[in-house]
JSON list of C-alpha atoms in Angstrom, two decimals:
[
{"chain": "A", "resi": 221, "resn": "UNK", "atom": "CA", "xyz": [0.00, 0.00, 0.00]},
{"chain": "A", "resi": 222, "resn": "UNK", "atom": "CA", "xyz": [0.98, 3.61, -0.73]},
{"chain": "A", "resi": 223, "resn": "UNK", "atom": "CA", "xyz": [4.02, 2.85, -2.91]},
{"chain": "A", "resi": 224, "resn": "UNK", "atom": "CA", "xyz": [5.38, 4.17, -6.16]},
{"chain": "A", "resi": 225, "resn": "UNK", "atom": "CA", "xyz": [6.40, 1.10, -8.20]},
{"chain": "A", "resi": 226, "resn": "UNK", "atom": "CA", "xyz": [8.07, 2.35, -11.36]},
{"chain": "A", "resi": 227, "resn": "UNK", "atom": "CA", "xyz": [10.44, 1.22, -14.08]},
{"chain": "A", "resi": 228, "resn": "UNK", "atom": "CA", "xyz": [10.83, -2.46, -13.19]},
{"chain": "A", "resi": 229, "resn": "UNK", "atom": "CA", "xyz": [11.30, -5.41, -15.54]},
{"chain": "A", "resi": 230, "resn": "UNK", "atom": "CA", "xyz": [10.44, -9.05, -14.91]},
{"chain": "A", "resi": 231, "resn": "UNK", "atom": "CA", "xyz": [11.94, -11.87, -16.94]},
{"chain": "A", "resi": 232, "resn": "UNK", "atom": "CA", "xyz": [8.60, -13.67, -16.70]},
{"chain": "A", "resi": 233, "resn": "UNK", "atom": "CA", "xyz": [5.49, -12.50, -14.77]},
{"chain": "A", "resi": 234, "resn": "UNK", "atom": "CA", "xyz": [4.49, -9.35, -12.91]},
{"chain": "A", "resi": 235, "resn": "UNK", "atom": "CA", "xyz": [6.64, -6.41, -13.91]},
{"chain": "A", "resi": 236, "resn": "UNK", "atom": "CA", "xyz": [5.46, -4.28, -10.99]},
{"chain": "A", "resi": 237, "resn": "UNK", "atom": "CA", "xyz": [3.89, -6.68, -8.47]},
{"chain": "A", "resi": 238, "resn": "UNK", "atom": "CA", "xyz": [3.88, -10.47, -8.70]},
{"chain": "A", "resi": 239, "resn": "UNK", "atom": "CA", "xyz": [1.50, -12.32, -6.36]},
{"chain": "A", "resi": 240, "resn": "UNK", "atom": "CA", "xyz": [2.48, -15.82, -7.38]},
{"chain": "A", "resi": 241, "resn": "UNK", "atom": "CA", "xyz": [1.23, -18.79, -5.39]},
{"chain": "A", "resi": 242, "resn": "UNK", "atom": "CA", "xyz": [-1.32, -19.29, -2.62]},
{"chain": "A", "resi": 243, "resn": "UNK", "atom": "CA", "xyz": [-1.30, -16.39, -0.16]},
{"chain": "A", "resi": 244, "resn": "UNK", "atom": "CA", "xyz": [-4.87, -15.62, 0.91]},
{"chain": "A", "resi": 245, "resn": "UNK", "atom": "CA", "xyz": [-6.54, -12.41, 2.09]},
{"chain": "A", "resi": 246, "resn": "UNK", "atom": "CA", "xyz": [-4.02, -9.98, 0.64]},
{"chain": "A", "resi": 247, "resn": "UNK", "atom": "CA", "xyz": [-4.53, -6.30, -0.24]},
{"chain": "A", "resi": 248, "resn": "UNK", "atom": "CA", "xyz": [-2.89, -4.31, -3.01]},
{"chain": "A", "resi": 249, "resn": "UNK", "atom": "CA", "xyz": [-4.10, -0.75, -2.62]},
{"chain": "A", "resi": 250, "resn": "UNK", "atom": "CA", "xyz": [-3.30, 2.94, -3.12]},
{"chain": "A", "resi": 251, "resn": "UNK", "atom": "CA", "xyz": [-0.15, 2.37, -5.17]},
{"chain": "A", "resi": 252, "resn": "UNK", "atom": "CA", "xyz": [1.07, 4.08, -8.30]},
{"chain": "A", "resi": 253, "resn": "UNK", "atom": "CA", "xyz": [2.26, 1.29, -10.60]},
{"chain": "A", "resi": 254, "resn": "UNK", "atom": "CA", "xyz": [3.69, 2.68, -13.83]},
{"chain": "A", "resi": 255, "resn": "UNK", "atom": "CA", "xyz": [6.29, 2.10, -16.53]},
{"chain": "A", "resi": 256, "resn": "UNK", "atom": "CA", "xyz": [6.84, -1.54, -15.57]},
{"chain": "A", "resi": 257, "resn": "UNK", "atom": "CA", "xyz": [7.33, -4.36, -18.07]},
{"chain": "A", "resi": 258, "resn": "UNK", "atom": "CA", "xyz": [7.12, -8.14, -18.04]},
{"chain": "A", "resi": 259, "resn": "UNK", "atom": "CA", "xyz": [8.72, -10.43, -20.58]},
{"chain": "A", "resi": 260, "resn": "UNK", "atom": "CA", "xyz": [5.58, -12.56, -20.39]},
{"chain": "A", "resi": 261, "resn": "UNK", "atom": "CA", "xyz": [2.28, -11.80, -18.61]},
{"chain": "A", "resi": 262, "resn": "UNK", "atom": "CA", "xyz": [1.10, -9.12, -16.19]},
{"chain": "A", "resi": 263, "resn": "UNK", "atom": "CA", "xyz": [3.02, -5.94, -16.94]},
{"chain": "A", "resi": 264, "resn": "UNK", "atom": "CA", "xyz": [1.71, -4.10, -13.89]},
{"chain": "A", "resi": 265, "resn": "UNK", "atom": "CA", "xyz": [0.23, -6.68, -11.49]},
{"chain": "A", "resi": 266, "resn": "UNK", "atom": "CA", "xyz": [0.20, -10.48, -11.68]},
{"chain": "A", "resi": 267, "resn": "UNK", "atom": "CA", "xyz": [-2.16, -12.63, -9.59]},
{"chain": "A", "resi": 268, "resn": "UNK", "atom": "CA", "xyz": [-1.36, -16.27, -10.31]},
{"chain": "A", "resi": 269, "resn": "UNK", "atom": "CA", "xyz": [-1.61, -19.75, -8.88]},
{"chain": "A", "resi": 270, "resn": "UNK", "atom": "CA", "xyz": [1.60, -21.72, -8.78]},
{"chain": "A", "resi": 271, "resn": "UNK", "atom": "CA", "xyz": [1.98, -24.31, -11.53]},
{"chain": "A", "resi": 272, "resn": "UNK", "atom": "CA", "xyz": [1.99, -27.81, -9.97]},
{"chain": "A", "resi": 273, "resn": "UNK", "atom": "CA", "xyz": [4.83, -30.20, -10.75]},
{"chain": "A", "resi": 274, "resn": "UNK", "atom": "CA", "xyz": [2.19, -32.49, -12.26]},
{"chain": "A", "resi": 275, "resn": "UNK", "atom": "CA", "xyz": [0.35, -30.46, -14.93]},
{"chain": "A", "resi": 276, "resn": "UNK", "atom": "CA", "xyz": [-2.60, -32.82, -14.58]},
{"chain": "A", "resi": 277, "resn": "UNK", "atom": "CA", "xyz": [-3.34, -31.41, -11.11]},
{"chain": "A", "resi": 278, "resn": "UNK", "atom": "CA", "xyz": [-5.28, -28.18, -10.63]},
{"chain": "A", "resi": 279, "resn": "UNK", "atom": "CA", "xyz": [-3.23, -25.27, -9.29]},
{"chain": "A", "resi": 280, "resn": "UNK", "atom": "CA", "xyz": [-4.08, -24.34, -5.67]},
{"chain": "A", "resi": 281, "resn": "UNK", "atom": "CA", "xyz": [-4.61, -20.79, -6.93]},
{"chain": "A", "resi": 282, "resn": "UNK", "atom": "CA", "xyz": [-3.60, -17.49, -5.43]},
{"chain": "A", "resi": 283, "resn": "UNK", "atom": "CA", "xyz": [-6.15, -17.11, -2.62]},
{"chain": "A", "resi": 284, "resn": "UNK", "atom": "CA", "xyz": [-8.52, -14.11, -2.32]},
{"chain": "A", "resi": 285, "resn": "UNK", "atom": "CA", "xyz": [-6.91, -10.72, -2.95]},
{"chain": "A", "resi": 286, "resn": "UNK", "atom": "CA", "xyz": [-8.41, -7.22, -3.08]},
{"chain": "A", "resi": 287, "resn": "UNK", "atom": "CA", "xyz": [-6.95, -4.70, -5.55]},
{"chain": "A", "resi": 288, "resn": "UNK", "atom": "CA", "xyz": [-8.24, -1.17, -5.02]},
{"chain": "A", "resi": 289, "resn": "UNK", "atom": "CA", "xyz": [-7.36, 2.50, -5.15]},
{"chain": "A", "resi": 290, "resn": "UNK", "atom": "CA", "xyz": [-4.37, 2.02, -7.47]},
{"chain": "A", "resi": 291, "resn": "UNK", "atom": "CA", "xyz": [-3.16, 3.94, -10.49]},
{"chain": "A", "resi": 292, "resn": "UNK", "atom": "CA", "xyz": [-1.96, 1.32, -12.98]},
{"chain": "A", "resi": 293, "resn": "UNK", "atom": "CA", "xyz": [-0.54, 3.24, -15.92]},
{"chain": "A", "resi": 294, "resn": "UNK", "atom": "CA", "xyz": [1.77, 2.77, -18.92]},
{"chain": "A", "resi": 295, "resn": "UNK", "atom": "CA", "xyz": [2.79, -0.82, -18.16]},
{"chain": "A", "resi": 296, "resn": "UNK", "atom": "CA", "xyz": [3.67, -3.37, -20.85]},
{"chain": "A", "resi": 297, "resn": "UNK", "atom": "CA", "xyz": [2.88, -7.07, -20.77]},
{"chain": "A", "resi": 298, "resn": "UNK", "atom": "CA", "xyz": [4.48, -9.05, -23.60]},
{"chain": "A", "resi": 299, "resn": "UNK", "atom": "CA", "xyz": [1.54, -11.45, -23.60]},
{"chain": "A", "resi": 300, "resn": "UNK", "atom": "CA", "xyz": [-1.75, -11.14, -21.65]},
{"chain": "A", "resi": 301, "resn": "UNK", "atom": "CA", "xyz": [-2.64, -8.42, -19.16]},
{"chain": "A", "resi": 302, "resn": "UNK", "atom": "CA", "xyz": [-0.79, -5.17, -19.64]},
{"chain": "A", "resi": 303, "resn": "UNK", "atom": "CA", "xyz": [-2.15, -3.74, -16.39]},
{"chain": "A", "resi": 304, "resn": "UNK", "atom": "CA", "xyz": [-3.47, -6.72, -14.40]},
{"chain": "A", "resi": 305, "resn": "UNK", "atom": "CA", "xyz": [-3.40, -10.45, -15.13]},
{"chain": "A", "resi": 306, "resn": "UNK", "atom": "CA", "xyz": [-5.23, -13.27, -13.36]},
{"chain": "A", "resi": 307, "resn": "UNK", "atom": "CA", "xyz": [-3.70, -16.63, -14.33]},
{"chain": "A", "resi": 308, "resn": "UNK", "atom": "CA", "xyz": [-4.87, -19.91, -12.75]},
{"chain": "A", "resi": 309, "resn": "UNK", "atom": "CA", "xyz": [-5.89, -17.77, -9.77]},
{"chain": "A", "resi": 310, "resn": "UNK", "atom": "CA", "xyz": [-8.63, -20.21, -8.79]},
{"chain": "A", "resi": 311, "resn": "UNK", "atom": "CA", "xyz": [-12.18, -20.02, -7.52]},
{"chain": "A", "resi": 312, "resn": "UNK", "atom": "CA", "xyz": [-11.62, -17.39, -4.85]},
{"chain": "A", "resi": 313, "resn": "UNK", "atom": "CA", "xyz": [-13.28, -13.97, -4.51]},
{"chain": "A", "resi": 314, "resn": "UNK", "atom": "CA", "xyz": [-11.19, -11.23, -6.10]},
{"chain": "A", "resi": 315, "resn": "UNK", "atom": "CA", "xyz": [-12.30, -7.60, -5.74]},
{"chain": "A", "resi": 316, "resn": "UNK", "atom": "CA", "xyz": [-10.96, -5.05, -8.24]},
{"chain": "A", "resi": 317, "resn": "UNK", "atom": "CA", "xyz": [-12.39, -1.61, -7.50]},
{"chain": "A", "resi": 318, "resn": "UNK", "atom": "CA", "xyz": [-11.69, 2.13, -7.46]},
{"chain": "A", "resi": 319, "resn": "UNK", "atom": "CA", "xyz": [-8.62, 1.77, -9.69]},
{"chain": "A", "resi": 320, "resn": "UNK", "atom": "CA", "xyz": [-7.48, 3.62, -12.79]},
{"chain": "A", "resi": 321, "resn": "UNK", "atom": "CA", "xyz": [-6.10, 1.41, -15.57]},
{"chain": "A", "resi": 322, "resn": "UNK", "atom": "CA", "xyz": [-4.84, 3.75, -18.26]},
{"chain": "A", "resi": 323, "resn": "UNK", "atom": "CA", "xyz": [-2.36, 3.62, -21.16]},
{"chain": "A", "resi": 324, "resn": "UNK", "atom": "CA", "xyz": [-1.30, 0.01, -20.57]},
{"chain": "A", "resi": 325, "resn": "UNK", "atom": "CA", "xyz": [-0.27, -2.29, -23.43]},
{"chain": "A", "resi": 326, "resn": "UNK", "atom": "CA", "xyz": [-0.64, -6.03, -23.92]},
{"chain": "A", "resi": 327, "resn": "UNK", "atom": "CA", "xyz": [0.82, -7.70, -26.96]},
{"chain": "A", "resi": 328, "resn": "UNK", "atom": "CA", "xyz": [-1.99, -10.28, -26.86]},
{"chain": "A", "resi": 329, "resn": "UNK", "atom": "CA", "xyz": [-5.19, -9.97, -24.78]},
{"chain": "A", "resi": 330, "resn": "UNK", "atom": "CA", "xyz": [-6.40, -7.48, -22.19]},
{"chain": "A", "resi": 331, "resn": "UNK", "atom": "CA", "xyz": [-4.47, -4.24, -22.39]},
{"chain": "A", "resi": 332, "resn": "UNK", "atom": "CA", "xyz": [-5.81, -3.34, -18.93]},
{"chain": "A", "resi": 333, "resn": "UNK", "atom": "CA", "xyz": [-7.11, -6.61, -17.39]},
{"chain": "A", "resi": 334, "resn": "UNK", "atom": "CA", "xyz": [-6.94, -10.24, -18.53]},
{"chain": "A", "resi": 335, "resn": "UNK", "atom": "CA", "xyz": [-8.49, -13.29, -16.84]},
{"chain": "A", "resi": 336, "resn": "UNK", "atom": "CA", "xyz": [-7.94, -17.05, -17.07]},
{"chain": "A", "resi": 337, "resn": "UNK", "atom": "CA", "xyz": [-9.15, -19.57, -14.49]},
{"chain": "A", "resi": 338, "resn": "UNK", "atom": "CA", "xyz": [-10.46, -16.81, -12.21]},
{"chain": "A", "resi": 339, "resn": "UNK", "atom": "CA", "xyz": [-14.25, -17.39, -12.13]},
{"chain": "A", "resi": 340, "resn": "UNK", "atom": "CA", "xyz": [-15.10, -15.18, -9.10]},
{"chain": "A", "resi": 341, "resn": "UNK", "atom": "CA", "xyz": [-13.81, -11.71, -9.94]},
{"chain": "A", "resi": 342, "resn": "UNK", "atom": "CA", "xyz": [-15.76, -8.49, -9.25]},
{"chain": "A", "resi": 343, "resn": "UNK", "atom": "CA", "xyz": [-14.65, -5.44, -11.25]},
{"chain": "A", "resi": 344, "resn": "UNK", "atom": "CA", "xyz": [-16.40, -2.21, -10.25]},
{"chain": "A", "resi": 345, "resn": "UNK", "atom": "CA", "xyz": [-15.94, 1.55, -9.92]},
{"chain": "A", "resi": 346, "resn": "UNK", "atom": "CA", "xyz": [-12.85, 1.51, -12.15]},
{"chain": "A", "resi": 347, "resn": "UNK", "atom": "CA", "xyz": [-11.71, 3.75, -15.00]},
{"chain": "A", "resi": 348, "resn": "UNK", "atom": "CA", "xyz": [-10.33, 1.59, -17.84]},
{"chain": "A", "resi": 349, "resn": "UNK", "atom": "CA", "xyz": [-9.20, 3.95, -20.57]},
{"chain": "A", "resi": 350, "resn": "UNK", "atom": "CA", "xyz": [-6.76, 4.18, -23.49]},
{"chain": "A", "resi": 351, "resn": "UNK", "atom": "CA", "xyz": [-5.31, 0.70, -23.13]},
{"chain": "A", "resi": 352, "resn": "UNK", "atom": "CA", "xyz": [-3.99, -1.14, -26.20]},
{"chain": "A", "resi": 353, "resn": "UNK", "atom": "CA", "xyz": [-3.56, -4.67, -27.53]},
{"chain": "A", "resi": 354, "resn": "UNK", "atom": "CA", "xyz": [-1.12, -5.07, -30.42]},
{"chain": "A", "resi": 355, "resn": "UNK", "atom": "CA", "xyz": [-1.60, -8.71, -31.57]},
{"chain": "A", "resi": 356, "resn": "UNK", "atom": "CA", "xyz": [2.18, -9.12, -31.74]},
{"chain": "A", "resi": 357, "resn": "UNK", "atom": "CA", "xyz": [2.75, -11.80, -29.07]},
{"chain": "A", "resi": 358, "resn": "UNK", "atom": "CA", "xyz": [3.98, -15.25, -30.08]},
{"chain": "A", "resi": 359, "resn": "UNK", "atom": "CA", "xyz": [0.65, -16.61, -28.81]},
{"chain": "A", "resi": 360, "resn": "UNK", "atom": "CA", "xyz": [-1.38, -14.22, -30.96]},
{"chain": "A", "resi": 361, "resn": "UNK", "atom": "CA", "xyz": [-2.75, -14.98, -34.42]},
{"chain": "A", "resi": 362, "resn": "UNK", "atom": "CA", "xyz": [-2.36, -11.35, -35.43]},
{"chain": "A", "resi": 363, "resn": "UNK", "atom": "CA", "xyz": [-6.07, -10.58, -35.07]},
{"chain": "A", "resi": 364, "resn": "UNK", "atom": "CA", "xyz": [-7.50, -8.00, -32.65]},
{"chain": "A", "resi": 365, "resn": "UNK", "atom": "CA", "xyz": [-8.17, -8.94, -29.04]},
{"chain": "A", "resi": 366, "resn": "UNK", "atom": "CA", "xyz": [-10.17, -7.09, -26.35]},
{"chain": "A", "resi": 367, "resn": "UNK", "atom": "CA", "xyz": [-8.13, -4.10, -25.26]},
{"chain": "A", "resi": 368, "resn": "UNK", "atom": "CA", "xyz": [-9.83, -3.09, -22.01]},
{"chain": "A", "resi": 369, "resn": "UNK", "atom": "CA", "xyz": [-10.83, -6.31, -20.24]},
{"chain": "A", "resi": 370, "resn": "UNK", "atom": "CA", "xyz": [-10.41, -9.75, -21.77]},
{"chain": "A", "resi": 371, "resn": "UNK", "atom": "CA", "xyz": [-11.31, -13.24, -20.58]},
{"chain": "A", "resi": 372, "resn": "UNK", "atom": "CA", "xyz": [-11.32, -16.76, -22.03]},
{"chain": "A", "resi": 373, "resn": "UNK", "atom": "CA", "xyz": [-12.63, -20.27, -21.41]},
{"chain": "A", "resi": 374, "resn": "UNK", "atom": "CA", "xyz": [-11.69, -22.00, -18.17]},
{"chain": "A", "resi": 375, "resn": "UNK", "atom": "CA", "xyz": [-9.38, -25.00, -18.13]},
{"chain": "A", "resi": 376, "resn": "UNK", "atom": "CA", "xyz": [-11.02, -28.41, -17.96]},
{"chain": "A", "resi": 377, "resn": "UNK", "atom": "CA", "xyz": [-9.38, -28.96, -14.56]},
{"chain": "A", "resi": 378, "resn": "UNK", "atom": "CA", "xyz": [-10.99, -25.87, -13.05]},
{"chain": "A", "resi": 379, "resn": "UNK", "atom": "CA", "xyz": [-14.34, -26.36, -14.79]},
{"chain": "A", "resi": 380, "resn": "UNK", "atom": "CA", "xyz": [-14.66, -29.82, -13.27]},
{"chain": "A", "resi": 381, "resn": "UNK", "atom": "CA", "xyz": [-14.62, -28.27, -9.78]},
{"chain": "A", "resi": 382, "resn": "UNK", "atom": "CA", "xyz": [-17.38, -25.71, -10.48]},
{"chain": "A", "resi": 383, "resn": "UNK", "atom": "CA", "xyz": [-21.11, -26.30, -9.94]},
{"chain": "A", "resi": 384, "resn": "UNK", "atom": "CA", "xyz": [-23.15, -27.67, -12.81]},
{"chain": "A", "resi": 385, "resn": "UNK", "atom": "CA", "xyz": [-24.34, -24.93, -15.12]},
{"chain": "A", "resi": 386, "resn": "UNK", "atom": "CA", "xyz": [-21.49, -22.58, -14.22]},
{"chain": "A", "resi": 387, "resn": "UNK", "atom": "CA", "xyz": [-20.17, -20.46, -17.10]},
{"chain": "A", "resi": 388, "resn": "UNK", "atom": "CA", "xyz": [-17.44, -22.17, -19.08]},
{"chain": "A", "resi": 389, "resn": "UNK", "atom": "CA", "xyz": [-15.36, -19.00, -19.06]},
{"chain": "A", "resi": 390, "resn": "UNK", "atom": "CA", "xyz": [-14.14, -16.73, -16.26]},
{"chain": "A", "resi": 391, "resn": "UNK", "atom": "CA", "xyz": [-17.13, -14.39, -16.16]},
{"chain": "A", "resi": 392, "resn": "UNK", "atom": "CA", "xyz": [-16.44, -11.35, -13.96]},
{"chain": "A", "resi": 393, "resn": "UNK", "atom": "CA", "xyz": [-19.18, -9.30, -12.34]},
{"chain": "A", "resi": 394, "resn": "UNK", "atom": "CA", "xyz": [-18.87, -5.90, -14.00]},
{"chain": "A", "resi": 395, "resn": "UNK", "atom": "CA", "xyz": [-20.63, -2.76, -12.77]},
{"chain": "A", "resi": 396, "resn": "UNK", "atom": "CA", "xyz": [-20.11, 1.01, -12.46]},
{"chain": "A", "resi": 397, "resn": "UNK", "atom": "CA", "xyz": [-16.98, 1.07, -14.64]},
{"chain": "A", "resi": 398, "resn": "UNK", "atom": "CA", "xyz": [-15.90, 3.60, -17.27]},
{"chain": "A", "resi": 399, "resn": "UNK", "atom": "CA", "xyz": [-14.42, 2.01, -20.41]},
{"chain": "A", "resi": 400, "resn": "UNK", "atom": "CA", "xyz": [-13.18, 4.43, -23.05]},
{"chain": "A", "resi": 401, "resn": "UNK", "atom": "CA", "xyz": [-10.90, 4.48, -26.09]},
{"chain": "A", "resi": 402, "resn": "UNK", "atom": "CA", "xyz": [-9.36, 1.04, -25.59]},
{"chain": "A", "resi": 403, "resn": "UNK", "atom": "CA", "xyz": [-7.76, 0.13, -28.92]},
{"chain": "A", "resi": 404, "resn": "UNK", "atom": "CA", "xyz": [-7.30, -3.34, -30.40]},
{"chain": "A", "resi": 405, "resn": "UNK", "atom": "CA", "xyz": [-4.58, -3.61, -33.01]},
{"chain": "A", "resi": 406, "resn": "UNK", "atom": "CA", "xyz": [-4.09, -5.98, -35.92]},
{"chain": "A", "resi": 407, "resn": "UNK", "atom": "CA", "xyz": [-0.60, -7.23, -36.81]},
{"chain": "A", "resi": 408, "resn": "UNK", "atom": "CA", "xyz": [-0.04, -7.16, -40.55]},
{"chain": "A", "resi": 409, "resn": "UNK", "atom": "CA", "xyz": [3.51, -8.50, -40.54]},
{"chain": "A", "resi": 410, "resn": "UNK", "atom": "CA", "xyz": [5.36, -5.21, -40.35]},
{"chain": "A", "resi": 411, "resn": "UNK", "atom": "CA", "xyz": [2.85, -2.77, -38.85]},
{"chain": "A", "resi": 412, "resn": "UNK", "atom": "CA", "xyz": [0.14, -2.66, -36.16]},
{"chain": "A", "resi": 413, "resn": "UNK", "atom": "CA", "xyz": [-3.00, -1.13, -37.62]},
{"chain": "A", "resi": 414, "resn": "UNK", "atom": "CA", "xyz": [-6.06, 0.10, -35.78]},
{"chain": "A", "resi": 415, "resn": "UNK", "atom": "CA", "xyz": [-4.36, 1.81, -32.82]},
{"chain": "A", "resi": 416, "resn": "UNK", "atom": "CA", "xyz": [-3.81, 5.25, -34.33]},
{"chain": "A", "resi": 417, "resn": "UNK", "atom": "CA", "xyz": [-0.17, 5.03, -35.37]},
{"chain": "A", "resi": 418, "resn": "UNK", "atom": "CA", "xyz": [1.12, 7.66, -37.77]},
{"chain": "A", "resi": 419, "resn": "UNK", "atom": "CA", "xyz": [0.71, 6.51, -41.36]},
{"chain": "A", "resi": 420, "resn": "UNK", "atom": "CA", "xyz": [-2.08, 4.03, -40.65]},
{"chain": "A", "resi": 421, "resn": "UNK", "atom": "CA", "xyz": [-4.85, 4.58, -43.24]},
{"chain": "A", "resi": 422, "resn": "UNK", "atom": "CA", "xyz": [-7.35, 2.54, -41.19]},
{"chain": "A", "resi": 423, "resn": "UNK", "atom": "CA", "xyz": [-9.46, 4.04, -38.42]},
{"chain": "A", "resi": 424, "resn": "UNK", "atom": "CA", "xyz": [-8.80, 3.16, -34.79]},
{"chain": "A", "resi": 425, "resn": "UNK", "atom": "CA", "xyz": [-10.57, 0.00, -33.66]},
{"chain": "A", "resi": 426, "resn": "UNK", "atom": "CA", "xyz": [-12.04, 0.29, -30.16]},
{"chain": "A", "resi": 427, "resn": "UNK", "atom": "CA", "xyz": [-12.77, -2.93, -28.25]},
{"chain": "A", "resi": 428, "resn": "UNK", "atom": "CA", "xyz": [-13.46, -2.25, -24.58]},
{"chain": "A", "resi": 429, "resn": "UNK", "atom": "CA", "xyz": [-14.17, -5.73, -23.27]},
{"chain": "A", "resi": 430, "resn": "UNK", "atom": "CA", "xyz": [-14.92, -9.21, -24.50]},
{"chain": "A", "resi": 431, "resn": "UNK", "atom": "CA", "xyz": [-14.43, -12.97, -24.37]},
{"chain": "A", "resi": 432, "resn": "UNK", "atom": "CA", "xyz": [-11.48, -13.42, -26.69]},
{"chain": "A", "resi": 433, "resn": "UNK", "atom": "CA", "xyz": [-12.22, -17.02, -27.69]},
{"chain": "A", "resi": 434, "resn": "UNK", "atom": "CA", "xyz": [-16.00, -16.48, -28.10]},
{"chain": "A", "resi": 435, "resn": "UNK", "atom": "CA", "xyz": [-16.83, -19.00, -25.36]},
{"chain": "A", "resi": 436, "resn": "UNK", "atom": "CA", "xyz": [-19.46, -16.70, -23.82]},
{"chain": "A", "resi": 437, "resn": "UNK", "atom": "CA", "xyz": [-20.76, -13.17, -23.39]},
{"chain": "A", "resi": 438, "resn": "UNK", "atom": "CA", "xyz": [-20.03, -10.59, -20.71]},
{"chain": "A", "resi": 439, "resn": "UNK", "atom": "CA", "xyz": [-22.80, -8.70, -18.93]},
{"chain": "A", "resi": 440, "resn": "UNK", "atom": "CA", "xyz": [-21.63, -5.24, -17.82]},
{"chain": "A", "resi": 441, "resn": "UNK", "atom": "CA", "xyz": [-24.12, -3.28, -15.69]},
{"chain": "A", "resi": 442, "resn": "UNK", "atom": "CA", "xyz": [-24.20, 0.51, -15.30]},
{"chain": "A", "resi": 443, "resn": "UNK", "atom": "CA", "xyz": [-20.96, 0.82, -17.25]},
{"chain": "A", "resi": 444, "resn": "UNK", "atom": "CA", "xyz": [-19.99, 3.52, -19.73]},
{"chain": "A", "resi": 445, "resn": "UNK", "atom": "CA", "xyz": [-18.81, 1.73, -22.86]},
{"chain": "A", "resi": 446, "resn": "UNK", "atom": "CA", "xyz": [-17.53, 2.98, -26.18]},
{"chain": "A", "resi": 447, "resn": "UNK", "atom": "CA", "xyz": [-17.53, -0.38, -27.96]},
{"chain": "A", "resi": 448, "resn": "UNK", "atom": "CA", "xyz": [-18.29, -3.68, -26.18]}
]
């Protein structure tokens, strides 16, 4: 709490803060997290369950964590989650509220926030603005991906632990958020179009939030959206 976390680089996850492994009931709040970079996921903040030695066993997850009152700005994730990434975090309650996620970049999905195997996330009272995806990661197919908040289908291991009828993707509760001017780029082999770069003849392509693999639909409530 109450830190400036600036200009750090991680060789894997969590350029600014890396909450990796089970450590329940944590708080990350009232920090300024900016100009950090990760070689892989979570440029600003990473919330992740530890990968078991046996990949056929479900990760124990990260344990419940609240993330609130932070400025998460101008971070770069060289895969998913430029600002905040949940990866195999598990079926715990995660509260993300009263933050500003602005000007972050992901080279794949979720310029501001990206979720995988995190089915109980509440995202509310946040400003999520001017984040970018570039479609340049090794895991990307070069097509646009949601630039504000992105989520995908749960793993089979996690899904098997959820109640019958549960969504097959990590479906966050979304309310009272401002999404604006989040830009999803397309990689054309030598240029990223759609994000407003000089010389790009194509218009900017706004994509505020979505399920990147089309495994479901999000349901934002009382949110200001430019393009869902």
